[in-house]
Short mmCIF file of C-alpha atoms in Angstrom, two decimals:
data_model
loop_
_atom_site.label_atom_id
_atom_site.label_comp_id
_atom_site.label_asym_id
_atom_site.label_seq_id
_atom_site.Cartn_x
_atom_site.Cartn_y
_atom_site.Cartn_z
CA GLN A 1 95.11 140.44 6.79
CA LYS A 2 96.08 144.41 7.66
CA GLU A 3 95.86 145.15 11.41
CA VAL A 4 93.65 148.02 11.28
CA GLU A 5 90.74 147.80 8.40
CA GLN A 6 88.92 151.04 7.35
CA ASP A 7 86.39 151.16 4.75
CA PRO A 8 87.49 153.88 2.67
CA GLY A 9 84.56 155.08 0.75
CA PRO A 10 84.11 157.74 -0.67
CA LEU A 11 81.30 158.33 1.56
CA SER A 12 78.64 161.42 0.38
CA VAL A 13 75.88 162.49 2.40
CA PRO A 14 73.45 165.55 3.05
CA GLU A 15 74.27 168.53 5.45
CA GLY A 16 72.39 167.27 8.50
CA ALA A 17 72.94 164.11 7.99
CA ILE A 18 74.12 161.22 10.74
CA VAL A 19 77.35 160.11 9.53
CA SER A 20 78.69 156.73 10.79
CA LEU A 21 82.54 156.07 9.99
CA ASN A 22 84.01 152.28 11.14
CA CYS A 23 87.59 150.47 11.55
CA THR A 24 88.06 146.42 12.82
CA TYR A 25 91.44 145.61 14.30
CA SER A 26 92.87 142.12 14.73
CA ASN A 27 95.13 141.93 17.91
CA SER A 28 93.43 142.07 21.21
CA ALA A 29 96.50 143.97 22.84
CA PHE A 30 95.31 147.13 21.37
CA GLN A 31 93.98 149.54 23.80
CA TYR A 32 94.42 152.86 22.27
CA PHE A 33 91.42 154.16 19.94
CA MET A 34 91.97 157.36 18.21
CA TRP A 35 90.29 159.12 15.67
CA TYR A 36 92.37 161.76 13.12
CA ARG A 37 90.77 164.33 10.78
CA GLN A 38 92.69 165.60 7.96
CA TYR A 39 91.67 168.34 5.22
CA SER A 40 93.21 167.71 1.85
CA ARG A 41 96.62 168.65 1.95
CA LYS A 42 97.21 169.20 5.79
CA GLY A 43 98.41 167.10 8.50
CA PRO A 44 95.73 164.94 9.94
CA GLU A 45 94.33 166.45 13.47
CA LEU A 46 93.27 164.43 16.51
CA LEU A 47 89.17 164.59 17.09
CA MET A 48 88.96 162.47 19.86
CA TYR A 49 90.57 159.48 21.93
CA THR A 50 89.72 156.69 24.22
CA TYR A 51 91.16 153.54 25.93
CA SER A 52 88.18 151.70 27.04
CA SER A 53 84.76 150.09 25.94
CA GLY A 54 82.02 152.42 25.72
CA ASN A 55 80.80 155.31 24.47
CA LYS A 56 82.47 158.94 24.44
CA GLU A 57 80.87 162.18 23.32
CA ASP A 58 82.45 165.41 22.24
CA GLY A 59 79.71 168.05 21.04
CA ARG A 60 78.69 166.56 17.56
CA PHE A 61 81.06 163.44 17.82
CA THR A 62 80.50 160.34 19.36
CA ALA A 63 83.34 157.78 19.77
CA GLN A 64 82.26 153.95 20.43
CA VAL A 65 85.09 151.01 21.27
CA ASP A 66 83.55 147.66 21.05
CA LYS A 67 86.71 145.61 22.31
CA SER A 68 84.76 142.01 22.22
CA SER A 69 83.89 142.75 18.43
CA LYS A 70 87.39 144.39 17.94
CA TYR A 71 85.51 146.84 16.32
CA ILE A 72 85.24 150.99 16.88
CA SER A 73 83.22 153.89 15.21
CA LEU A 74 82.48 157.42 14.93
CA PHE A 75 79.56 159.04 14.55
CA ILE A 76 78.90 162.90 13.77
CA ARG A 77 75.43 164.17 14.09
CA ASP A 78 73.70 167.37 11.96
CA SER A 79 77.03 166.82 9.66
CA GLN A 80 78.63 169.95 8.31
CA PRO A 81 79.97 170.83 5.08
CA SER A 82 82.62 172.09 7.32
CA ASP A 83 83.38 167.92 7.98
CA SER A 84 84.31 167.23 4.42
CA ALA A 85 87.31 165.68 4.93
CA THR A 86 89.32 162.41 5.12
CA TYR A 87 88.47 160.37 8.78
CA LEU A 88 91.46 158.41 9.80
CA CYS A 89 91.30 155.50 12.65
CA ALA A 90 94.60 154.74 14.63
CA ILE A 91 94.49 152.01 17.10
CA GLY A 92 97.83 150.60 18.95
CA GLY A 93 98.98 149.15 22.17
CA SER A 94 100.06 152.97 23.41
CA ALA A 95 99.52 156.52 22.09
CA ARG A 96 103.25 156.37 20.72
CA GLN A 97 102.82 153.14 18.87
CA LEU A 98 99.62 153.31 16.84
CA THR A 99 98.22 151.86 13.82
CA PHE A 100 96.48 154.09 11.19
CA GLY A 101 93.52 153.16 9.05
CA SER A 102 93.24 153.84 5.44
CA GLY A 103 90.91 156.62 5.61
CA THR A 104 86.78 157.33 5.16
CA GLN A 105 86.54 160.33 2.90
CA LEU A 106 83.61 162.16 3.69
CA THR A 107 81.77 164.72 1.71
CA VAL A 108 78.91 166.70 3.44
CA LEU A 109 76.72 168.62 0.52
CA PRO A 110 74.95 171.55 1.18
CA GLU B 1 101.76 178.00 20.34
CA ALA B 2 103.41 177.23 16.85
CA GLY B 3 102.65 174.20 15.16
CA VAL B 4 104.99 171.59 13.84
CA VAL B 5 106.83 173.26 11.30
CA GLN B 6 107.85 171.17 7.85
CA SER B 7 110.05 171.88 4.86
CA PRO B 8 110.09 172.49 1.96
CA ARG B 9 106.34 171.62 1.46
CA TYR B 10 107.04 170.03 -1.74
CA LYS B 11 109.87 168.51 -3.77
CA ILE B 12 109.90 167.62 -7.49
CA ILE B 13 113.56 165.74 -8.22
CA GLU B 14 114.20 163.19 -10.55
CA LYS B 15 115.19 159.56 -9.50
CA LYS B 16 118.68 158.43 -7.99
CA GLN B 17 118.90 162.30 -6.81
CA PRO B 18 119.37 162.96 -2.60
CA VAL B 19 116.44 164.79 -0.78
CA ALA B 20 116.18 165.92 2.59
CA PHE B 21 113.43 167.00 4.44
CA TRP B 22 113.35 169.22 7.51
CA CYS B 23 111.19 169.00 10.71
CA ASN B 24 110.72 171.64 13.67
CA PRO B 25 108.88 170.12 16.23
CA ILE B 26 106.67 172.02 19.00
CA SER B 27 108.64 173.88 21.89
CA GLY B 28 108.91 171.12 24.39
CA HIS B 29 108.00 167.94 22.82
CA ASN B 30 110.41 165.14 23.28
CA THR B 31 108.94 162.61 20.90
CA LEU B 32 109.38 163.13 17.52
CA TYR B 33 107.44 160.92 14.64
CA TRP B 34 108.60 160.55 10.53
CA TYR B 35 105.65 158.86 8.64
CA LEU B 36 105.22 158.21 4.96
CA GLN B 37 101.77 159.05 3.45
CA ASN B 38 100.80 157.31 -0.35
CA LEU B 39 97.67 158.40 -2.00
CA GLY B 40 94.47 156.93 0.06
CA GLN B 41 96.21 155.37 2.76
CA GLY B 42 96.58 156.56 6.27
CA PRO B 43 100.51 157.51 7.82
CA GLU B 44 102.89 154.64 8.27
CA LEU B 45 105.52 155.08 10.79
CA LEU B 46 109.49 155.39 9.22
CA ILE B 47 110.92 156.63 12.66
CA ARG B 48 110.14 157.32 16.15
CA TYR B 49 112.67 159.85 18.07
CA GLU B 50 112.50 159.95 21.99
CA ASN B 51 114.58 163.05 22.27
CA GLU B 52 117.51 162.25 20.23
CA GLU B 53 117.45 158.29 20.61
CA ALA B 54 115.90 156.64 17.67
CA VAL B 55 113.61 154.29 19.77
CA ASP B 56 111.46 152.53 16.79
CA ASP B 57 113.13 152.79 13.42
CA SER B 58 111.90 149.31 12.70
CA GLN B 59 109.94 150.30 9.24
CA LEU B 60 112.90 152.63 7.99
CA PRO B 61 114.45 151.51 5.12
CA LYS B 62 117.80 152.01 5.76
CA ASP B 63 119.64 151.18 2.40
CA ARG B 64 118.42 154.49 1.30
CA PHE B 65 116.61 156.38 4.04
CA SER B 66 118.28 157.92 7.10
CA ALA B 67 117.31 160.28 9.78
CA GLU B 68 118.41 162.28 12.77
CA ARG B 69 117.40 164.45 15.34
CA LEU B 70 120.72 166.48 16.75
CA LYS B 71 120.55 167.96 20.14
CA GLY B 72 116.90 166.25 20.25
CA VAL B 73 115.23 169.18 18.72
CA ASP B 74 114.85 169.62 14.91
CA SER B 75 114.85 166.24 12.84
CA THR B 76 116.02 165.61 9.46
CA LEU B 77 115.00 162.89 7.10
CA LYS B 78 116.81 161.96 4.10
CA ILE B 79 116.53 159.84 0.84
CA GLN B 80 119.54 159.10 -0.83
CA PRO B 81 118.74 157.79 -3.70
CA ALA B 82 115.11 158.48 -4.01
CA GLU B 83 113.25 155.94 -6.55
CA LEU B 84 109.84 156.48 -8.41
CA GLY B 85 108.43 154.43 -5.53
CA ASP B 86 109.02 157.16 -2.93
CA SER B 87 106.69 159.56 -4.34
CA ALA B 88 104.42 160.11 -1.45
CA VAL B 89 103.98 163.00 1.34
CA TYR B 90 106.17 162.90 4.38
CA LEU B 91 104.72 163.87 7.65
CA CYS B 92 106.81 165.14 10.79
CA ALA B 93 104.56 164.68 13.93
CA THR B 94 105.09 165.59 17.66
CA SER B 95 104.18 164.62 21.14
CA SER B 96 105.14 165.72 24.77
CA ASP B 97 105.37 163.54 27.97
CA GLY B 98 102.01 162.84 29.59
CA ARG B 99 99.98 163.96 26.40
CA ASN B 100 98.12 160.81 23.70
CA GLU B 101 97.49 163.56 21.14
CA GLN B 102 100.19 163.29 18.01
CA PHE B 103 100.46 166.93 16.26
CA PHE B 104 101.04 166.63 12.83
CA GLY B 105 102.81 168.73 10.64
CA PRO B 106 101.28 170.11 6.81
CA GLY B 107 103.82 167.29 5.70
CA THR B 108 106.20 167.58 2.36
CA ARG B 109 104.90 166.21 -0.88
CA LEU B 110 107.50 164.28 -2.69
CA THR B 111 107.48 163.94 -6.56
CA VAL B 112 110.07 161.58 -7.91
CA LEU B 113 110.38 161.65 -12.09
#
């Protein structure tokens, strides 16, 4: 079993839809939870991070962490074609020791 | 602020040849990471430097891979000899003290024929 599991998709949604992306992890000691976005042929860029259970909101993006279930989610409201990318969760015991999920490829259709 | 610079962006070599990748970090970033990313997978850490010291190289295949970070700034990752299975994107990332974010470069896409 991998330490971090992520549904690879691909996921295709119409513009304006709410998108839900998820990861599960196995190590209960993990306390850093991050979401990166990666456009084709680019390096990943950080979208959001948190180190506690609960929700964190930033514009159209909401990150949710449930430590009891070892489950994290990223929600995208009012999705736009520019949101089309691969979304990677990254989880670890510190911000410098992260394990990345395999990524979910998202396409938002205009 | 300039981002992480990597070169070359693309490299095609024959198997058993050597290859080297170069990374220039964001100014002032003392932590530098080299990751390997296979198609359809997330980045996997190869080595992490704190200044010029390699503090985590447990996933670096030391029989053929080597890395250095002279003077704690630029870094080079080398493969010798390259194998077909080394075809992947090699990403460099850097971070600064007190910040959680890792800033990634665009990567070097290696194809071994």
